[in-house]
Amino acid sequence: QKEVEQNSGPLSVPEGAIASLNCTYSDRVSQSFFWYRQYSGKSPELIMSIYSNGDKEDGRFTAQLNKASQYVSLLIRDSQPSDSATYLCAVMGNDYKLSFGAGTTVTVRA
Amino acid sequence: GAVVSQHPSRVICKSGTSVKIECRSLDFQATTMFWYRQFPKKSLMLMATSNEGSKATYEQGVEKDKFLINHASLTLSTLTVTSAHPEDSSFYICSATGGDTEAFFGQGTRLTVV
């Protein structure tokens, strides 16, 4: 069973600050990594995917991947109240199955 | 991103009845679909993987006779919860992939068994 661990949270940040989310995974052969955002009562929404080591930026979101350390992170810059949600780290194996972390709940204080 | 439509979004059924949930990929051919369930404040738990035209592969601990999955076409997979009981009440979510690495999720179905 592939394991995906996320910082437990909840994480509370003031509006405009940076929210930092961390994730580690156990399966060394994983090649694809994703961050999903899930609002309460809704299904997950893909916000970032990353496949190679380094940083990937998309708007206010930056994903970082370090395969040697089996670590992936997500930074949310200039956090907005609308960013308040649960963020799920997901790792895809060779079988296309996604293994999810437990999620980190982020609250952005206005 | 690609669109995956799941229906119904909410359903209430009586204990002992069966409920069918549909998952459709609207703008791509979904070679593989996944079914998850999610309990409140918990992460997604993969139930089964279905490939078009073949039998679904169930995760350990998931009863295949209780959760019937059919993937009859490249755009449609169904999950039928048979003889539902209150403990089956949950949020069921499908996702689909066309063979690329990204999977897209349906809107989810909130099942309540009374």
mmCIF file of C-alpha atoms in Angstrom:
data_model
loop_
_atom_site.group_PDB
_atom_site.id
_atom_site.type_symbol
_atom_site.label_atom_id
_atom_site.label_comp_id
_atom_site.label_asym_id
_atom_site.label_seq_id
_atom_site.Cartn_x
_atom_site.Cartn_y
_atom_site.Cartn_z
ATOM 1 C CA GLN A 1 0.000 0.000 0.000
ATOM 2 C CA LYS A 2 1.467 3.293 -1.046
ATOM 3 C CA GLU A 3 1.562 5.809 1.787
ATOM 4 C CA VAL A 4 1.121 9.516 1.416
ATOM 5 C CA GLU A 5 1.570 11.706 4.473
ATOM 6 C CA GLN A 6 0.598 15.342 4.780
ATOM 7 C CA ASN A 7 1.167 17.865 7.531
ATOM 8 C CA SER A 8 -1.859 17.410 9.680
ATOM 9 C CA GLY A 9 -3.084 20.958 10.032
ATOM 10 C CA PRO A 10 -5.405 22.675 10.305
ATOM 11 C CA LEU A 11 -3.425 25.566 8.932
ATOM 12 C CA SER A 12 -4.618 29.093 9.584
ATOM 13 C CA VAL A 13 -3.014 31.993 7.736
ATOM 14 C CA PRO A 14 -3.923 35.664 7.439
ATOM 15 C CA GLU A 15 -5.127 37.004 4.125
ATOM 16 C CA GLY A 16 -2.208 37.882 1.890
ATOM 17 C CA ALA A 17 0.218 35.503 3.594
ATOM 18 C CA ILE A 18 1.849 32.373 2.180
ATOM 19 C CA ALA A 19 0.346 29.003 3.019
ATOM 20 C CA SER A 20 2.836 26.131 2.913
ATOM 21 C CA LEU A 21 1.671 22.540 2.552
ATOM 22 C CA ASN A 22 3.930 19.502 2.734
ATOM 23 C CA CYS A 23 3.612 15.928 1.589
ATOM 24 C CA THR A 24 5.853 12.863 1.690
ATOM 25 C CA TYR A 25 5.323 9.558 -0.069
ATOM 26 C CA SER A 26 6.654 6.077 0.373
ATOM 27 C CA ASP A 27 6.715 4.616 -3.143
ATOM 28 C CA ARG A 28 10.031 5.520 -4.768
ATOM 29 C CA VAL A 29 8.881 4.633 -8.272
ATOM 30 C CA SER A 30 6.047 7.187 -8.271
ATOM 31 C CA GLN A 31 6.351 9.590 -11.156
ATOM 32 C CA SER A 32 3.268 11.772 -11.049
ATOM 33 C CA PHE A 33 2.188 14.060 -8.253
ATOM 34 C CA PHE A 34 -0.888 16.168 -7.811
ATOM 35 C CA TRP A 35 -2.448 18.692 -5.512
ATOM 36 C CA TYR A 36 -6.212 18.794 -5.300
ATOM 37 C CA ARG A 37 -8.397 21.329 -3.561
ATOM 38 C CA GLN A 38 -11.613 20.127 -1.989
ATOM 39 C CA TYR A 39 -14.291 22.403 -0.641
ATOM 40 C CA SER A 40 -16.637 20.987 1.960
ATOM 41 C CA GLY A 41 -19.233 18.725 0.386
ATOM 42 C CA LYS A 42 -17.641 18.923 -3.049
ATOM 43 C CA SER A 43 -15.388 16.605 -5.006
ATOM 44 C CA PRO A 44 -11.657 17.305 -5.429
ATOM 45 C CA GLU A 45 -10.523 19.800 -8.028
ATOM 46 C CA LEU A 46 -7.090 19.486 -9.603
ATOM 47 C CA ILE A 47 -5.003 22.606 -9.037
ATOM 48 C CA MET A 48 -1.446 21.448 -9.743
ATOM 49 C CA SER A 49 0.385 18.546 -11.259
ATOM 50 C CA ILE A 50 4.137 18.041 -11.197
ATOM 51 C CA TYR A 51 6.253 15.311 -12.717
ATOM 52 C CA SER A 52 9.896 16.380 -12.507
ATOM 53 C CA ASN A 53 12.154 17.677 -9.772
ATOM 54 C CA GLY A 54 12.100 21.382 -9.082
ATOM 55 C CA ASP A 55 9.457 24.056 -8.965
ATOM 56 C CA LYS A 56 6.359 24.546 -11.042
ATOM 57 C CA GLU A 57 4.432 27.780 -10.808
ATOM 58 C CA ASP A 58 0.852 28.471 -11.846
ATOM 59 C CA GLY A 59 -0.521 31.808 -10.780
ATOM 60 C CA ARG A 60 -0.401 32.028 -6.998
ATOM 61 C CA PHE A 61 0.416 28.337 -6.649
ATOM 62 C CA THR A 62 3.891 26.810 -6.678
ATOM 63 C CA ALA A 63 4.500 23.093 -6.425
ATOM 64 C CA GLN A 64 7.921 21.734 -5.510
ATOM 65 C CA LEU A 65 9.091 18.170 -6.033
ATOM 66 C CA ASN A 66 12.147 16.426 -4.669
ATOM 67 C CA LYS A 67 12.119 12.783 -5.683
ATOM 68 C CA ALA A 68 15.316 11.964 -3.801
ATOM 69 C CA SER A 69 13.660 13.074 -0.573
ATOM 70 C CA GLN A 70 10.255 11.744 -1.673
ATOM 71 C CA TYR A 71 8.790 15.098 -0.883
ATOM 72 C CA VAL A 72 6.332 17.369 -2.631
ATOM 73 C CA SER A 73 5.002 20.701 -1.417
ATOM 74 C CA LEU A 74 2.537 23.385 -2.378
ATOM 75 C CA LEU A 75 2.871 27.074 -1.686
ATOM 76 C CA ILE A 76 -0.096 29.396 -1.951
ATOM 77 C CA ARG A 77 1.008 33.002 -2.218
ATOM 78 C CA ASP A 78 -1.176 35.998 -1.406
ATOM 79 C CA SER A 79 -3.704 33.701 0.242
ATOM 80 C CA GLN A 80 -7.336 34.665 -0.206
ATOM 81 C CA PRO A 81 -10.391 33.648 1.836
ATOM 82 C CA SER A 82 -11.543 31.668 -1.202
ATOM 83 C CA ASP A 83 -8.458 29.475 -0.774
ATOM 84 C CA SER A 84 -9.949 28.126 2.451
ATOM 85 C CA ALA A 85 -10.402 24.427 1.726
ATOM 86 C CA THR A 86 -8.849 21.033 2.284
ATOM 87 C CA TYR A 87 -5.819 20.350 0.111
ATOM 88 C CA LEU A 88 -5.125 16.767 -0.876
ATOM 89 C CA CYS A 89 -1.751 15.516 -2.012
ATOM 90 C CA ALA A 90 -2.013 12.609 -4.428
ATOM 91 C CA VAL A 91 0.628 10.317 -5.873
ATOM 92 C CA MET A 92 0.084 8.186 -8.945
ATOM 93 C CA GLY A 93 1.668 4.796 -9.371
ATOM 94 C CA ASN A 94 2.421 2.926 -12.571
ATOM 95 C CA ASP A 95 -1.092 1.489 -12.460
ATOM 96 C CA TYR A 96 -2.633 4.993 -12.730
ATOM 97 C CA LYS A 97 -4.083 4.604 -9.253
ATOM 98 C CA LEU A 98 -3.971 7.675 -7.071
ATOM 99 C CA SER A 99 -3.013 7.391 -3.426
ATOM 100 C CA PHE A 100 -4.216 10.321 -1.374
ATOM 101 C CA GLY A 101 -2.951 11.895 1.765
ATOM 102 C CA ALA A 102 -5.385 12.651 4.559
ATOM 103 C CA GLY A 103 -5.540 16.292 3.522
ATOM 104 C CA THR A 104 -4.612 19.563 5.156
ATOM 105 C CA THR A 105 -7.380 22.017 5.961
ATOM 106 C CA VAL A 106 -6.416 25.598 5.275
ATOM 107 C CA THR A 107 -8.291 28.569 6.689
ATOM 108 C CA VAL A 108 -7.450 32.040 5.403
ATOM 109 C CA ARG A 109 -8.434 34.745 7.902
ATOM 110 C CA ALA A 110 -9.728 37.945 6.396
ATOM 111 C CA GLY B 1 -9.629 20.393 -17.844
ATOM 112 C CA ALA B 2 -11.757 17.539 -19.036
ATOM 113 C CA VAL B 3 -15.328 17.163 -17.806
ATOM 114 C CA VAL B 4 -16.612 14.208 -15.842
ATOM 115 C CA SER B 5 -20.293 14.223 -14.973
ATOM 116 C CA GLN B 6 -21.623 12.181 -12.078
ATOM 117 C CA HIS B 7 -25.298 11.621 -11.393
ATOM 118 C CA PRO B 8 -27.184 11.859 -9.122
ATOM 119 C CA SER B 9 -25.537 14.386 -6.840
ATOM 120 C CA ARG B 10 -27.676 13.341 -3.898
ATOM 121 C CA VAL B 11 -29.804 10.304 -3.247
ATOM 122 C CA ILE B 12 -31.755 9.043 -0.270
ATOM 123 C CA CYS B 13 -32.869 5.447 -0.317
ATOM 124 C CA LYS B 14 -34.474 2.978 2.022
ATOM 125 C CA SER B 15 -32.446 0.259 3.636
ATOM 126 C CA GLY B 16 -32.421 -2.879 1.513
ATOM 127 C CA THR B 17 -32.867 -1.150 -1.832
ATOM 128 C CA SER B 18 -30.258 -0.666 -4.551
ATOM 129 C CA VAL B 19 -28.903 2.583 -5.894
ATOM 130 C CA LYS B 20 -27.143 3.199 -9.196
ATOM 131 C CA ILE B 21 -24.652 6.021 -9.677
ATOM 132 C CA GLU B 22 -23.499 7.039 -13.143
ATOM 133 C CA CYS B 23 -20.186 8.532 -14.139
ATOM 134 C CA ARG B 24 -19.739 9.948 -17.628
ATOM 135 C CA SER B 25 -16.749 11.463 -19.367
ATOM 136 C CA LEU B 26 -18.226 14.191 -21.552
ATOM 137 C CA ASP B 27 -15.365 15.279 -23.775
ATOM 138 C CA PHE B 28 -12.849 12.446 -23.771
ATOM 139 C CA GLN B 29 -12.727 8.673 -23.862
ATOM 140 C CA ALA B 30 -12.132 7.300 -20.398
ATOM 141 C CA THR B 31 -10.119 4.129 -20.687
ATOM 142 C CA THR B 32 -9.994 3.823 -16.922
ATOM 143 C CA MET B 33 -12.418 4.962 -14.275
ATOM 144 C CA PHE B 34 -12.001 4.864 -10.528
ATOM 145 C CA TRP B 35 -14.569 4.805 -7.760
ATOM 146 C CA TYR B 36 -13.874 6.266 -4.351
ATOM 147 C CA ARG B 37 -15.794 6.745 -1.168
ATOM 148 C CA GLN B 38 -15.136 9.408 1.368
ATOM 149 C CA PHE B 39 -16.320 9.596 4.963
ATOM 150 C CA PRO B 40 -16.671 12.976 6.696
ATOM 151 C CA LYS B 41 -13.332 14.679 7.313
ATOM 152 C CA LYS B 42 -11.474 11.700 5.856
ATOM 153 C CA SER B 43 -9.554 11.316 2.654
ATOM 154 C CA LEU B 44 -10.661 9.439 -0.431
ATOM 155 C CA MET B 45 -10.568 5.674 -0.281
ATOM 156 C CA LEU B 46 -10.222 3.873 -3.593
ATOM 157 C CA MET B 47 -12.878 1.200 -3.953
ATOM 158 C CA ALA B 48 -12.265 -0.152 -7.430
ATOM 159 C CA THR B 49 -10.747 0.424 -10.815
ATOM 160 C CA SER B 50 -12.693 -0.242 -13.975
ATOM 161 C CA ASN B 51 -11.436 -0.527 -17.522
ATOM 162 C CA GLU B 52 -13.802 -0.406 -20.455
ATOM 163 C CA GLY B 53 -15.001 -3.838 -21.448
ATOM 164 C CA SER B 54 -13.413 -5.746 -18.595
ATOM 165 C CA LYS B 55 -14.265 -6.641 -15.026
ATOM 166 C CA ALA B 56 -13.541 -4.133 -12.325
ATOM 167 C CA THR B 57 -10.636 -4.648 -9.975
ATOM 168 C CA TYR B 58 -11.645 -4.152 -6.356
ATOM 169 C CA GLU B 59 -9.431 -2.982 -3.542
ATOM 170 C CA GLN B 60 -8.924 -5.199 -0.564
ATOM 171 C CA GLY B 61 -11.886 -5.177 1.770
ATOM 172 C CA VAL B 62 -14.397 -3.919 -0.794
ATOM 173 C CA GLU B 63 -17.221 -6.371 -1.468
ATOM 174 C CA LYS B 64 -17.605 -6.802 -5.204
ATOM 175 C CA ASP B 65 -21.099 -8.292 -4.850
ATOM 176 C CA LYS B 66 -22.252 -5.293 -2.893
ATOM 177 C CA PHE B 67 -20.668 -2.628 -5.062
ATOM 178 C CA LEU B 68 -21.339 -3.627 -8.655
ATOM 179 C CA ILE B 69 -19.304 -1.736 -11.214
ATOM 180 C CA ASN B 70 -19.953 -1.729 -14.915
ATOM 181 C CA HIS B 71 -17.802 0.070 -17.481
ATOM 182 C CA ALA B 72 -19.737 -0.711 -20.624
ATOM 183 C CA SER B 73 -18.387 2.058 -22.829
ATOM 184 C CA LEU B 74 -15.491 4.476 -23.028
ATOM 185 C CA THR B 75 -17.669 7.255 -21.628
ATOM 186 C CA LEU B 76 -19.785 5.569 -18.975
ATOM 187 C CA SER B 77 -19.184 3.656 -15.775
ATOM 188 C CA THR B 78 -21.831 2.821 -13.197
ATOM 189 C CA LEU B 79 -21.630 1.892 -9.537
ATOM 190 C CA THR B 80 -24.594 0.067 -8.041
ATOM 191 C CA VAL B 81 -24.815 -0.198 -4.284
ATOM 192 C CA THR B 82 -26.905 -3.305 -3.723
ATOM 193 C CA SER B 83 -29.040 -3.943 -0.654
ATOM 194 C CA ALA B 84 -27.919 -0.678 0.832
ATOM 195 C CA HIS B 85 -27.647 -0.260 4.573
ATOM 196 C CA PRO B 86 -27.118 2.852 6.707
ATOM 197 C CA GLU B 87 -23.399 2.102 7.004
ATOM 198 C CA ASP B 88 -23.158 2.509 3.210
ATOM 199 C CA SER B 89 -24.090 6.160 3.587
ATOM 200 C CA SER B 90 -21.133 8.098 2.271
ATOM 201 C CA PHE B 91 -19.849 10.422 -0.426
ATOM 202 C CA TYR B 92 -19.059 8.429 -3.565
ATOM 203 C CA ILE B 93 -16.799 9.990 -6.185
ATOM 204 C CA CYS B 94 -15.710 8.754 -9.581
ATOM 205 C CA SER B 95 -12.710 9.838 -11.565
ATOM 206 C CA ALA B 96 -11.673 9.133 -15.113
ATOM 207 C CA THR B 97 -8.505 9.138 -17.116
ATOM 208 C CA GLY B 98 -7.975 8.824 -20.830
ATOM 209 C CA GLY B 99 -4.564 7.282 -20.423
ATOM 210 C CA ASP B 100 -2.770 10.520 -19.685
ATOM 211 C CA THR B 101 -1.551 10.922 -16.169
ATOM 212 C CA GLU B 102 -4.221 13.382 -15.055
ATOM 213 C CA ALA B 103 -7.479 12.064 -13.619
ATOM 214 C CA PHE B 104 -10.598 14.194 -13.500
ATOM 215 C CA PHE B 105 -13.257 13.865 -10.853
ATOM 216 C CA GLY B 106 -17.002 13.823 -11.064
ATOM 217 C CA GLN B 107 -19.062 16.018 -8.766
ATOM 218 C CA GLY B 108 -19.648 13.234 -6.278
ATOM 219 C CA THR B 109 -22.826 11.559 -5.006
ATOM 220 C CA ARG B 110 -24.020 11.938 -1.445
ATOM 221 C CA LEU B 111 -25.781 8.686 -0.557
ATOM 222 C CA THR B 112 -27.960 8.527 2.523
ATOM 223 C CA VAL B 113 -29.547 5.217 3.451
ATOM 224 C CA VAL B 114 -32.430 5.467 5.891
#
